[in-house]
PDB file of C-alpha atoms in Angstrom:
ATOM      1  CA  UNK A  89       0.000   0.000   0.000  1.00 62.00           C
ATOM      2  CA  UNK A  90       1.229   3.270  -0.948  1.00 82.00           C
ATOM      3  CA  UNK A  91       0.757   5.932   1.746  1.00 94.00           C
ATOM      4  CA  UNK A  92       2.046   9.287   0.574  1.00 97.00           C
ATOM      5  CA  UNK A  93       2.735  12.114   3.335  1.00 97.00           C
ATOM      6  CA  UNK A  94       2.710  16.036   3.406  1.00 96.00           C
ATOM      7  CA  UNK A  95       5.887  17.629   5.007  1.00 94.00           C
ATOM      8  CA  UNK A  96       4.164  17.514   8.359  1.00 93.00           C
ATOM      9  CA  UNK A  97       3.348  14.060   7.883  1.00 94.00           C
ATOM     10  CA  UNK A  98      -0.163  14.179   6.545  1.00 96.00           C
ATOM     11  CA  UNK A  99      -1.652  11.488   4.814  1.00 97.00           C
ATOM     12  CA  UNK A 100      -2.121  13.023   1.112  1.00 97.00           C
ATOM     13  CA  UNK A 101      -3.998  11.109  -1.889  1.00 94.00           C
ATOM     14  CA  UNK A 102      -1.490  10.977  -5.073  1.00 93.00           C
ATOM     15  CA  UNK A 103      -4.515  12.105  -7.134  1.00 94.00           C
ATOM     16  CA  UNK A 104      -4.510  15.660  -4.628  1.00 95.00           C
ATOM     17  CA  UNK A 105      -0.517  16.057  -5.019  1.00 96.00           C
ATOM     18  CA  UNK A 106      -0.970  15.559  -9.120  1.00 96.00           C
ATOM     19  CA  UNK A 107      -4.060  18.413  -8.827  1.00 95.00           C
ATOM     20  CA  UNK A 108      -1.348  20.626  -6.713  1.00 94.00           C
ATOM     21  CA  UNK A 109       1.478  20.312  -9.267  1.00 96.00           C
ATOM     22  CA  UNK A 110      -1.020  20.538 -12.194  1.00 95.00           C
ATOM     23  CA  UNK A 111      -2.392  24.212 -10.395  1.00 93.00           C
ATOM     24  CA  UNK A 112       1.485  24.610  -9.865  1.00 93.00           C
ATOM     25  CA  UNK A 113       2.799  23.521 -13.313  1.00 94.00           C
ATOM     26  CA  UNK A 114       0.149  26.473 -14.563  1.00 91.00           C
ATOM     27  CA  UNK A 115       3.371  29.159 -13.577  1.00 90.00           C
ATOM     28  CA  UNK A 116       6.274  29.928 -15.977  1.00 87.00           C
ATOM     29  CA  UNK A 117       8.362  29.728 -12.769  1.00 89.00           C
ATOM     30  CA  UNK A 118       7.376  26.549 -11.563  1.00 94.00           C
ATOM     31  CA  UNK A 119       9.692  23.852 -10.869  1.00 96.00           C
ATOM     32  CA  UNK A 120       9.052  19.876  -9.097  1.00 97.00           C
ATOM     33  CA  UNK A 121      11.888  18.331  -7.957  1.00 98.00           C
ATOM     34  CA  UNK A 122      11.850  14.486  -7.812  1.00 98.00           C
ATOM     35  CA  UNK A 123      14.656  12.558  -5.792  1.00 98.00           C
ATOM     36  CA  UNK A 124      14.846   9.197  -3.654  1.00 98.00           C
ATOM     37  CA  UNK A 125      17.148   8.297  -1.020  1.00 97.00           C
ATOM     38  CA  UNK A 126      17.267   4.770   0.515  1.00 96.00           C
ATOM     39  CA  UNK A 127      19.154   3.243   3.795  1.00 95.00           C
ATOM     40  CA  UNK A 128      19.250  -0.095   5.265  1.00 93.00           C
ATOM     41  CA  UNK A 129      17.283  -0.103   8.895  1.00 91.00           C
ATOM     42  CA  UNK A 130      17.794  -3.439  10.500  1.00 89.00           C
ATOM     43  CA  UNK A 131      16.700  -6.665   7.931  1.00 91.00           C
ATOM     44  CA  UNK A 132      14.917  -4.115   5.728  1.00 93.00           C
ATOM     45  CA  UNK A 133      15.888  -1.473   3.008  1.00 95.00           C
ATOM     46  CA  UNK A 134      14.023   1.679   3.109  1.00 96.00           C
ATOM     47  CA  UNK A 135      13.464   3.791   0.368  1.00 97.00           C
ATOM     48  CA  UNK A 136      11.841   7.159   0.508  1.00 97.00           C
ATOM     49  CA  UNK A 137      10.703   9.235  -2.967  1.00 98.00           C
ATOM     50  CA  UNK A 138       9.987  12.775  -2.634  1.00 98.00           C
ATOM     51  CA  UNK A 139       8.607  15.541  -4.872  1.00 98.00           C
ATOM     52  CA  UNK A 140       9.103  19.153  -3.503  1.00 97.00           C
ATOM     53  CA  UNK A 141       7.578  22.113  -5.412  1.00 96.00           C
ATOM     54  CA  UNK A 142       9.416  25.273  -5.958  1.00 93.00           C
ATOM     55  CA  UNK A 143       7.004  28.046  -7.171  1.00 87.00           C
ATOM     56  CA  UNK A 144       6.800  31.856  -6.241  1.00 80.00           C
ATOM     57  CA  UNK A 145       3.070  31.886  -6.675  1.00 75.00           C
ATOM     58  CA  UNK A 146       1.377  29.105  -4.568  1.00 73.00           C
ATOM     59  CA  UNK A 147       2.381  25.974  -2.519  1.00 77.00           C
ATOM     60  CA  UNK A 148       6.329  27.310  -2.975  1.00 77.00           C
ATOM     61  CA  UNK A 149       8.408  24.832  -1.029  1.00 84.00           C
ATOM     62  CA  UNK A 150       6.347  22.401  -0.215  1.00 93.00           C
ATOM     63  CA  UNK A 151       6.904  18.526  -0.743  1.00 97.00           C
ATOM     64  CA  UNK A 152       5.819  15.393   0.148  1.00 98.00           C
ATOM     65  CA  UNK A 153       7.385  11.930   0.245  1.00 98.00           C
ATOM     66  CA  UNK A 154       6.334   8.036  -0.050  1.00 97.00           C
ATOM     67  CA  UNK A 155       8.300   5.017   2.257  1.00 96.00           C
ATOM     68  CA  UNK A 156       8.594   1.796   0.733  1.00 95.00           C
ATOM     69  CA  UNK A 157      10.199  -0.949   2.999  1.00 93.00           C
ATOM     70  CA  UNK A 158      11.851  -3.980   1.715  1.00 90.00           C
ATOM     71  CA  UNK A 159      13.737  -7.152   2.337  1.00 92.00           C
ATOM     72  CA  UNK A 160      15.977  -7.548  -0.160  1.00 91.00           C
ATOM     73  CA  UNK A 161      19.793  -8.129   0.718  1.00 89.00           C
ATOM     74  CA  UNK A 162      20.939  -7.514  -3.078  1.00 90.00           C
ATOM     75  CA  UNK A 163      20.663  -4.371  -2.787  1.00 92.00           C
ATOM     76  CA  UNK A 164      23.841  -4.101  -0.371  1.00 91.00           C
ATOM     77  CA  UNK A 165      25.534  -3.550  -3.670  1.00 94.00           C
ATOM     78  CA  UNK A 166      25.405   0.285  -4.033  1.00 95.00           C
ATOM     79  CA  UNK A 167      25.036   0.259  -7.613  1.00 96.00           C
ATOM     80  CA  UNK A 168      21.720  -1.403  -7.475  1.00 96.00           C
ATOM     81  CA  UNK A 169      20.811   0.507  -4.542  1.00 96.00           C
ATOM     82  CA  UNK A 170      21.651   3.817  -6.659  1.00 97.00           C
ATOM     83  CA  UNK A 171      19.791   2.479 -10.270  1.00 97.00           C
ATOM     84  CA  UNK A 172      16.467   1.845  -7.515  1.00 97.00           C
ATOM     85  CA  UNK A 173      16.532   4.968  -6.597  1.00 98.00           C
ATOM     86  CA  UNK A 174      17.482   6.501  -9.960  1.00 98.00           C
ATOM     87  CA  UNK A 175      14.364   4.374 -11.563  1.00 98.00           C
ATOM     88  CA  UNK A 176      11.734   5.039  -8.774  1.00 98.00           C
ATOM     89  CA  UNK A 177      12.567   8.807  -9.264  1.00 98.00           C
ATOM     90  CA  UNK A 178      12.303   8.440 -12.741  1.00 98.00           C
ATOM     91  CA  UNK A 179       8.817   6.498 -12.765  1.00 98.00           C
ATOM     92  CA  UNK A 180       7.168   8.998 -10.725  1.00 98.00           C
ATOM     93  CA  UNK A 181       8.561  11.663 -13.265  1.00 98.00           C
ATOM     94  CA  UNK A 182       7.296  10.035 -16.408  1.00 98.00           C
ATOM     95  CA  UNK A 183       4.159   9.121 -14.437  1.00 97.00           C
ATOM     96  CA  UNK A 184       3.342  12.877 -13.532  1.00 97.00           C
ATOM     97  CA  UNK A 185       4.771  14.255 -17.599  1.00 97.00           C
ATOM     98  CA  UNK A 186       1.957  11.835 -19.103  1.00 97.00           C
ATOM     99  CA  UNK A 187      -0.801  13.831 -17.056  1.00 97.00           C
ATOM    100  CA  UNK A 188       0.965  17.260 -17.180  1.00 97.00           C
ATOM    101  CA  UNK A 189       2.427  18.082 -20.002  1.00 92.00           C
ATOM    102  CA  UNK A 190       3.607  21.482 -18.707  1.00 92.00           C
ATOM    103  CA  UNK A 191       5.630  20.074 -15.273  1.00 96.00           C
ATOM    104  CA  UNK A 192       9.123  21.392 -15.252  1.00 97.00           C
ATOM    105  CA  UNK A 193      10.602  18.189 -13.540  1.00 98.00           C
ATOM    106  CA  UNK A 194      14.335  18.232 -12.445  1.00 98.00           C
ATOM    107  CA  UNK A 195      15.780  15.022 -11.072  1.00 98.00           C
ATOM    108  CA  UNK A 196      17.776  15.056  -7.310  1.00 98.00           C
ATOM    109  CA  UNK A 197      20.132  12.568  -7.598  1.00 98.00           C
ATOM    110  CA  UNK A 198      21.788  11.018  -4.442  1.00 95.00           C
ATOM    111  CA  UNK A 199      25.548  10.356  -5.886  1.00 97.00           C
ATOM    112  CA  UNK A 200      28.167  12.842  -5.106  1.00 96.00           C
ATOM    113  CA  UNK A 201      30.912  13.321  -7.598  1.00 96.00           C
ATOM    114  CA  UNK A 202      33.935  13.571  -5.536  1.00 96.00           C
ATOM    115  CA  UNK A 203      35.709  10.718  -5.630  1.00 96.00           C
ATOM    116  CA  UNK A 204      36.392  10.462  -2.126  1.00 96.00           C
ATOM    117  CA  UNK A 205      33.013   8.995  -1.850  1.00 96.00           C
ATOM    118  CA  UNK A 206      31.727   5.348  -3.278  1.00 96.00           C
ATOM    119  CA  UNK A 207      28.554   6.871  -5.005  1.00 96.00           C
ATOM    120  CA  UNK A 208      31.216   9.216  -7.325  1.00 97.00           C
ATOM    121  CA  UNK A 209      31.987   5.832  -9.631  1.00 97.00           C
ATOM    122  CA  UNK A 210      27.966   5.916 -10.447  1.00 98.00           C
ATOM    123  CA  UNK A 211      27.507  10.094 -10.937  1.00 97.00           C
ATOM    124  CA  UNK A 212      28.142   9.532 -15.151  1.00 97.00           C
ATOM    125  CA  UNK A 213      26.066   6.274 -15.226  1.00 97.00           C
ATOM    126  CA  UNK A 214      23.379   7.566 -13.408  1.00 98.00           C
ATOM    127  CA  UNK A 215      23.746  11.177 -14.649  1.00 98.00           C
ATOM    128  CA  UNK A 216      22.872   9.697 -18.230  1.00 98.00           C
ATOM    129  CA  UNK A 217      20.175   7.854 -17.198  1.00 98.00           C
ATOM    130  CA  UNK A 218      18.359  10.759 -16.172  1.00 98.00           C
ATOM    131  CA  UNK A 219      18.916  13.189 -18.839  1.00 98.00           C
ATOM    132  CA  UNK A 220      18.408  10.113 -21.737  1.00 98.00           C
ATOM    133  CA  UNK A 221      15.150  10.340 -20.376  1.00 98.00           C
ATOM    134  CA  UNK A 222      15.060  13.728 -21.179  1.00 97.00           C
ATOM    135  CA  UNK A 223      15.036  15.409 -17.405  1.00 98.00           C
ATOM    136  CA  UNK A 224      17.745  17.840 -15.766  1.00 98.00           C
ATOM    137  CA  UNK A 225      19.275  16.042 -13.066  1.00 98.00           C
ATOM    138  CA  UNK A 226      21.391  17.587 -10.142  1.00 98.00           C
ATOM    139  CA  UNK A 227      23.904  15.685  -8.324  1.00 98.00           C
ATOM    140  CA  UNK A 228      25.235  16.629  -4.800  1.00 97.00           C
ATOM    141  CA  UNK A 229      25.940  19.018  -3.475  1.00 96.00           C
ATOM    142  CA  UNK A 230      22.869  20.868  -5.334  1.00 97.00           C
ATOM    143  CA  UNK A 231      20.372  17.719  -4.935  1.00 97.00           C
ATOM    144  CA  UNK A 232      18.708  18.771  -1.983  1.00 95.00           C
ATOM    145  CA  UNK A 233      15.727  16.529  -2.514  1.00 96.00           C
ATOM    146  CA  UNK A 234      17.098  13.529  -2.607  1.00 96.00           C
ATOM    147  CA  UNK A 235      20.335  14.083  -0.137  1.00 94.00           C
ATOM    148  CA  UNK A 236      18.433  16.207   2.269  1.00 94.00           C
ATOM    149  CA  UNK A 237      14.680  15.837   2.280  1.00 94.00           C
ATOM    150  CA  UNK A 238      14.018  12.245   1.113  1.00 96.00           C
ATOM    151  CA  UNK A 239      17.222  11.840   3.430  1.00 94.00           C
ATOM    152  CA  UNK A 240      15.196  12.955   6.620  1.00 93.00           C
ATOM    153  CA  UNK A 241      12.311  10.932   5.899  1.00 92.00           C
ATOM    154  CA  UNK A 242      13.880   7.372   5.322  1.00 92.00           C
ATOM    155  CA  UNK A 243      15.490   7.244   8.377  1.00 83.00           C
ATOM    156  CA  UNK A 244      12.518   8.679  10.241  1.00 76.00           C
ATOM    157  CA  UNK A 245       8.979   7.691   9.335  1.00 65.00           C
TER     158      UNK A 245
END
């Protein structure tokens, strides 16, 4: 089941977010940021997808975030960890672009390019991914969404 939450950890239909970012995606100036983070709590491996909403006319930085939970020990391998959260973000993308064709998406991604840190051997692999599919994709230290706010909510419910 698919329980998606407001910033202050409101239960919030998918159906009222897509009316938001439709109302939203109605601005020039408008911008939804998609990114997923993902941690291993115990047996299980959460992963957390978040869409934030930068606008300077209405519901400006305000986001919202889905938990999925599983047990799944392959995905102690980073790289598989990273394409998850690379494809989830991507899927909820393409799922909002084929109901609004005007949504300025960019894509948060959770690798960090200096090399002092594992996730830097992914940043070109992933990096493509996201922009074949024809989004803008940030990379830390500028993905916020996925490092920071997806962050905070898959290690705390």
């Amino acid at each position: 089941m698919t329980i998606w939450r407001t910033g202050n950890k409101e239960v919030v239909d998918l159906n009222e977010i897509i009316y938001i970012l439709r109302k939203v995606s109605k601005s020039d100036n408008h911008k939804i940021i998609i990114g997923t983070d993902s941690v291993k709590l115990g047996y299980h491996y959460v992963f957390t997808k978040a869409i934030c909403v930068l606008n300077e006319d209405f519901y400006d930085r305000r986001y919202f975030y889905l938990r999925d939970k599983f047990k799944d020990d392959s995905y102690l391998d980073l790289s598989k960890r990273l394409l998850k959260e690379t494809t989830d973000s991507l899927n909820l993308a393409m799922e909002i672009k084929s109901v609004i064709d005007k949504a300025n998406i960019e894509i948060h991604a959770d690798v960090n390019p200096d090399s002092r840190h594992l996730s830097s051997k992914y940043k070109n692999m992933i990096s493509g991914y996201i922009t074949g599919c024809g989004f803008d994709v940030k990379v830390k230290p500028l993905s916020f969404v996925a490092s920071s706010i997806a962050d905070l909510h898959t290690r705390k419910s």
